[in-house]
Coordinates of C-alpha atoms in Angstrom, one line a residue:
M1 CA 118.7 103.3 117.1
L2 CA 115.4 105.1 117.4
A3 CA 115.6 108.5 115.6
T4 CA 113.2 111.4 115.9
D5 CA 115.0 113.9 113.8
T6 CA 113.7 115.5 110.5
I7 CA 115.3 117.0 107.5
P8 CA 113.9 119.5 105.0
A9 CA 111.8 117.8 102.3
Q10 CA 113.4 118.2 98.9
L11 CA 110.7 117.4 96.2
V12 CA 112.0 118.4 92.8
T13 CA 109.3 118.8 90.1
L14 CA 110.6 118.2 86.6
D15 CA 107.3 117.8 84.8
P16 CA 103.8 119.2 85.7
R17 CA 102.5 115.6 85.7
F18 CA 104.5 115.0 88.9
D19 CA 101.6 116.8 90.7
C20 CA 103.0 115.7 94.1
N21 CA 103.4 117.7 97.3
G22 CA 103.6 116.7 100.9
D23 CA 105.2 117.3 104.2
E24 CA 107.7 120.2 104.6
R25 CA 110.1 117.8 106.3
V26 CA 111.1 114.2 106.0
Q27 CA 111.2 112.2 109.2
R28 CA 113.9 109.7 109.9
L29 CA 112.2 106.9 111.9
F30 CA 115.3 105.0 112.9
T31 CA 119.0 104.6 112.1
G32 CA 122.0 102.5 112.9
A33 CA 121.6 99.6 110.5
R34 CA 124.3 98.4 108.0
W35 CA 122.2 98.1 104.8
L36 CA 118.5 98.3 104.9
E37 CA 116.2 96.8 102.2
G38 CA 112.9 95.3 101.5
P39 CA 110.3 97.5 103.3
V40 CA 106.8 96.1 103.6
Y41 CA 103.9 97.8 105.4
H42 CA 101.3 95.6 107.2
P43 CA 98.0 97.6 107.2
A44 CA 96.2 95.5 109.8
G45 CA 99.1 95.5 112.2
R46 CA 100.1 99.1 111.5
Y47 CA 103.7 98.2 111.3
L48 CA 106.6 98.3 108.9
L49 CA 109.1 95.5 108.4
C50 CA 112.4 95.8 106.6
S51 CA 115.6 93.8 106.2
D52 CA 119.0 94.8 107.7
I53 CA 120.8 92.3 105.4
P54 CA 124.4 92.2 106.7
N55 CA 123.2 92.0 110.3
D56 CA 120.8 89.1 109.3
R57 CA 117.7 90.5 110.9
I58 CA 114.3 91.8 110.1
L59 CA 113.4 95.0 111.9
R60 CA 109.9 96.1 112.9
W61 CA 108.7 99.7 113.4
D62 CA 105.4 100.1 115.1
E63 CA 103.3 103.0 113.6
T64 CA 101.1 103.4 116.7
T65 CA 104.0 103.6 119.3
G66 CA 106.9 104.7 117.1
T67 CA 109.1 101.9 118.6
V68 CA 111.5 99.7 116.7
G69 CA 112.7 96.2 117.5
V70 CA 113.9 93.0 116.0
F71 CA 111.1 91.0 114.3
R72 CA 113.3 88.0 113.4
Q73 CA 117.0 87.1 113.8
P74 CA 118.6 85.1 112.2
A75 CA 116.5 85.8 109.2
G76 CA 118.3 84.0 106.3
H77 CA 119.7 87.4 105.2
T78 CA 116.3 88.3 103.9
N79 CA 116.0 91.1 101.3
G80 CA 112.7 91.9 99.7
H81 CA 109.3 91.2 101.2
T82 CA 105.6 91.5 100.3
L83 CA 102.3 90.4 101.7
D84 CA 99.9 87.9 100.2
G85 CA 96.1 88.1 100.2
Q86 CA 95.9 86.6 103.6
G87 CA 98.4 89.1 105.1
R88 CA 101.2 86.5 105.2
L89 CA 104.7 87.6 104.8
V90 CA 106.5 86.5 101.6
S91 CA 110.3 86.9 101.8
C92 CA 113.4 86.6 99.6
E93 CA 116.0 84.8 101.7
Q94 CA 119.4 85.6 100.1
G95 CA 121.4 83.5 102.6
N96 CA 119.1 80.5 102.3
R97 CA 118.7 80.9 98.5
R98 CA 114.9 80.6 98.6
V99 CA 111.6 82.4 98.7
T100 CA 109.4 81.6 101.7
R101 CA 106.0 82.4 103.2
T102 CA 105.5 82.9 106.9
E103 CA 102.3 81.3 108.0
H104 CA 100.0 82.8 110.7
D105 CA 101.3 80.4 113.3
G106 CA 104.9 81.4 112.6
T107 CA 106.0 78.4 110.6
V108 CA 107.8 78.9 107.3
T109 CA 106.7 77.4 104.0
V110 CA 109.3 77.3 101.1
L111 CA 107.7 78.5 97.9
A112 CA 110.8 78.2 95.7
D113 CA 114.4 77.2 96.2
N114 CA 115.5 75.8 92.8
W115 CA 115.0 76.1 89.1
Q116 CA 115.2 72.9 87.0
G117 CA 116.9 71.2 89.9
K118 CA 119.6 73.9 90.4
R119 CA 119.7 76.0 93.5
L120 CA 118.6 79.6 93.1
N121 CA 121.3 82.3 93.4
S122 CA 119.9 84.7 96.1
P123 CA 116.3 85.9 95.6
N124 CA 116.2 89.7 95.9
D125 CA 112.8 91.2 95.4
V126 CA 109.3 89.8 95.2
V127 CA 105.8 90.9 94.1
L128 CA 102.4 89.1 93.9
H129 CA 99.9 88.9 91.2
S130 CA 96.2 88.8 91.9
D131 CA 96.1 85.2 90.5
G132 CA 98.2 84.1 93.4
S133 CA 101.4 83.8 91.6
V134 CA 104.7 85.0 93.1
W135 CA 107.2 86.8 90.9
F136 CA 110.8 87.3 92.1
T137 CA 114.3 88.3 90.9
D138 CA 117.4 86.3 91.5
P139 CA 120.7 88.2 91.2
P140 CA 123.8 86.8 92.9
Y141 CA 124.4 89.4 95.7
G142 CA 123.9 86.9 98.5
I143 CA 126.5 84.4 97.2
T144 CA 129.3 86.7 96.0
S145 CA 130.5 87.2 99.6
D146 CA 129.5 86.6 103.2
Y147 CA 128.5 90.2 103.6
E148 CA 124.9 89.8 102.5
G149 CA 124.5 86.1 102.7
N150 CA 126.8 83.0 102.3
R151 CA 129.5 82.8 99.7
G152 CA 128.8 80.2 97.1
D153 CA 128.7 79.3 93.4
S154 CA 125.8 80.0 91.0
E155 CA 124.4 76.7 89.9
I156 CA 122.2 78.3 87.3
G157 CA 125.0 80.5 85.9
A158 CA 122.6 83.4 85.1
C159 CA 120.3 85.8 86.7
H160 CA 116.6 85.4 85.9
V161 CA 113.1 86.6 86.9
Y162 CA 110.8 83.8 87.9
R163 CA 107.1 83.3 88.3
V164 CA 105.9 80.6 90.7
V165 CA 102.5 79.3 91.5
P166 CA 102.6 78.0 95.1
G167 CA 103.0 74.2 95.0
R168 CA 104.6 74.2 91.6
Q169 CA 108.1 74.7 90.2
P170 CA 109.3 78.2 89.2
E171 CA 109.1 79.3 85.6
A172 CA 111.7 81.7 84.2
V173 CA 109.9 84.6 82.6
V174 CA 112.9 86.9 82.0
L175 CA 116.2 85.3 80.8
D176 CA 118.2 88.2 79.4
A177 CA 118.6 90.4 82.5
E178 CA 122.1 91.0 83.9
R179 CA 121.3 92.0 87.5
P180 CA 117.5 91.9 87.9
N181 CA 116.4 93.7 91.0
G182 CA 113.2 95.7 91.8
L183 CA 109.9 94.6 90.5
A184 CA 106.4 96.2 90.3
F185 CA 103.2 95.6 88.5
S186 CA 101.1 98.5 87.0
P187 CA 97.8 99.0 88.9
D188 CA 95.9 97.0 86.2
E189 CA 98.6 94.3 86.2
Q190 CA 99.0 94.6 82.4
R191 CA 102.6 95.7 82.8
L192 CA 105.6 94.5 84.8
Y193 CA 108.4 96.9 85.5
L194 CA 111.9 95.5 86.2
A195 CA 115.0 97.4 87.4
D196 CA 118.4 96.0 86.3
T197 CA 120.9 97.4 88.7
R198 CA 124.1 96.7 86.6
R199 CA 122.6 98.1 83.4
K200 CA 121.2 101.0 85.3
H201 CA 117.8 101.0 83.7
I202 CA 114.1 100.1 84.1
R203 CA 112.4 97.8 81.5
V204 CA 108.7 97.4 80.9
F205 CA 107.0 94.1 79.9
D206 CA 103.5 93.4 78.8
V207 CA 101.9 90.6 80.9
T208 CA 100.0 88.0 78.9
A209 CA 96.8 86.3 80.0
E210 CA 98.8 83.0 80.5
G211 CA 101.2 84.7 82.9
G212 CA 104.0 85.2 80.5
L213 CA 105.8 88.4 79.4
T214 CA 106.4 90.1 76.0
G215 CA 108.3 93.2 75.2
G216 CA 111.0 94.3 77.6
E217 CA 111.9 97.7 76.2
V218 CA 114.0 100.1 78.3
L219 CA 111.7 102.6 79.9
A220 CA 114.1 104.8 81.8
E221 CA 117.9 105.0 82.5
C222 CA 119.4 106.2 85.8
D223 CA 121.7 109.2 86.0
A224 CA 122.2 108.9 89.8
G225 CA 124.0 105.6 90.5
S226 CA 121.6 102.8 89.7
F227 CA 118.0 101.8 90.2
D228 CA 117.0 99.3 93.0
G229 CA 113.5 98.9 94.4
L230 CA 110.3 99.9 92.5
R231 CA 106.8 100.9 93.5
V232 CA 103.8 102.2 91.6
D233 CA 101.2 104.7 92.8
D234 CA 97.4 104.5 92.0
R235 CA 97.8 106.8 89.0
G236 CA 100.3 104.3 87.5
M237 CA 103.4 106.4 88.1
I238 CA 106.6 104.4 88.8
W239 CA 108.7 105.3 91.8
A240 CA 112.3 104.0 91.8
A241 CA 115.0 104.0 94.4
A242 CA 118.3 105.6 93.3
H243 CA 121.5 106.8 94.8
D244 CA 120.3 110.4 95.4
G245 CA 116.8 109.5 96.5
V246 CA 113.6 108.4 94.8
H247 CA 112.8 109.1 91.2
C248 CA 109.2 109.2 89.8
Y249 CA 108.5 108.2 86.2
H250 CA 105.4 108.4 83.9
P251 CA 104.5 105.1 82.1
D252 CA 105.7 106.9 78.9
G253 CA 109.3 107.0 80.4
T254 CA 109.4 110.7 81.3
R255 CA 111.0 111.4 84.7
L256 CA 108.5 113.6 86.5
G257 CA 110.2 114.4 89.7
R258 CA 112.5 113.4 92.5
I259 CA 112.7 113.2 96.3
L260 CA 116.2 113.8 97.4
L261 CA 117.7 112.1 100.5
P262 CA 121.1 112.2 102.2
E263 CA 121.7 108.5 101.9
I264 CA 121.6 105.9 99.0
V265 CA 118.1 104.7 98.8
S266 CA 117.6 100.9 98.3
N267 CA 113.9 100.5 98.3
L268 CA 110.5 102.1 99.2
V269 CA 106.9 101.2 99.9
F270 CA 103.6 103.1 100.3
G271 CA 101.9 102.6 103.6
G272 CA 99.7 104.0 106.3
P273 CA 95.9 103.7 106.4
K274 CA 95.5 105.7 103.2
R275 CA 98.7 104.5 101.5
N276 CA 100.1 108.0 101.3
L277 CA 103.1 107.5 103.5
L278 CA 106.2 106.8 101.5
F279 CA 108.7 104.8 103.5
M280 CA 112.2 104.7 102.1
T281 CA 115.0 102.4 103.2
A282 CA 118.3 104.3 102.7
T283 CA 121.5 102.6 103.7
T284 CA 121.5 103.0 107.5
S285 CA 118.1 104.6 108.1
V286 CA 114.4 104.5 107.3
Y287 CA 112.8 107.8 106.2
V288 CA 109.1 108.6 105.7
I289 CA 107.2 111.5 104.1
R290 CA 103.4 112.0 103.8
L291 CA 102.5 112.8 100.2
T292 CA 99.5 114.0 98.2
V293 CA 99.6 110.8 96.1
N294 CA 98.6 107.3 97.1
G295 CA 100.2 104.0 96.5
A296 CA 98.5 101.5 94.3
R297 CA 96.1 99.1 96.0
P298 CA 97.5 95.6 96.6
P299 CA 96.6 93.1 93.8
W300 CA 94.1 91.1 95.9
A301 CA 92.1 94.2 96.5
T302 CA 91.7 95.2 92.9
R303 CA 89.4 92.5 91.7

């Protein structure tokens, strides 16, 4: 499963504002998964976690040794992950239809598993706000078959984006998405970006002081399959997973550049001590490239 091969880096500049260079080659850290998703980098532990959804496991790559192993199996067919301000893992469990937090002692706390008394579909991606609220998308991919979860019916009958304050019930903040997927806040948390996989676009919302959303205009449309995971760098540029690699957009909607990869990219995360390593989960493999740009600081470090 461990891979040490590299491929030529293909960074395509479409606009001078891309202003991004990096390694001459992209390294494939490991391969052999069925469908990789949800990468999250743990800065204190110097490791990367990601979900191999059909195999129902979370994999762990150690930055200091280069080894890879199983972090958790079974894992509730987890998809997206993030960290909270205490370094605890927050996960979208497609198979268990819930969002959870792994405590420091290894126990699991359920943050959300229903909306208005109806079971969630299959939570997909998750981000945190500096106020402690958890935001997640809820498409049906984990209940449409047994491949990425457990076949079941949608009790809600729609696919929403939710905001939940731990200890409270989730609040639906986007009601008109078709297949909401990747999420990312702008560095100042004034904007929320949302990828809708079926509609093949990214929308942008303004975040209100009360934790609500306004707007929702289409920011960018995908011409290479569809968008999946999203991340933002510290300049405010939006990085989006697509079928041919990773696309980079300016907040005005202009596509600035691309990083091409040989597999369909599902998600990405900036990591490393300086947040200038871009980790990309792409179907069966995890790739990484060191860039001349840095990922945005986590929300709890911005205040």
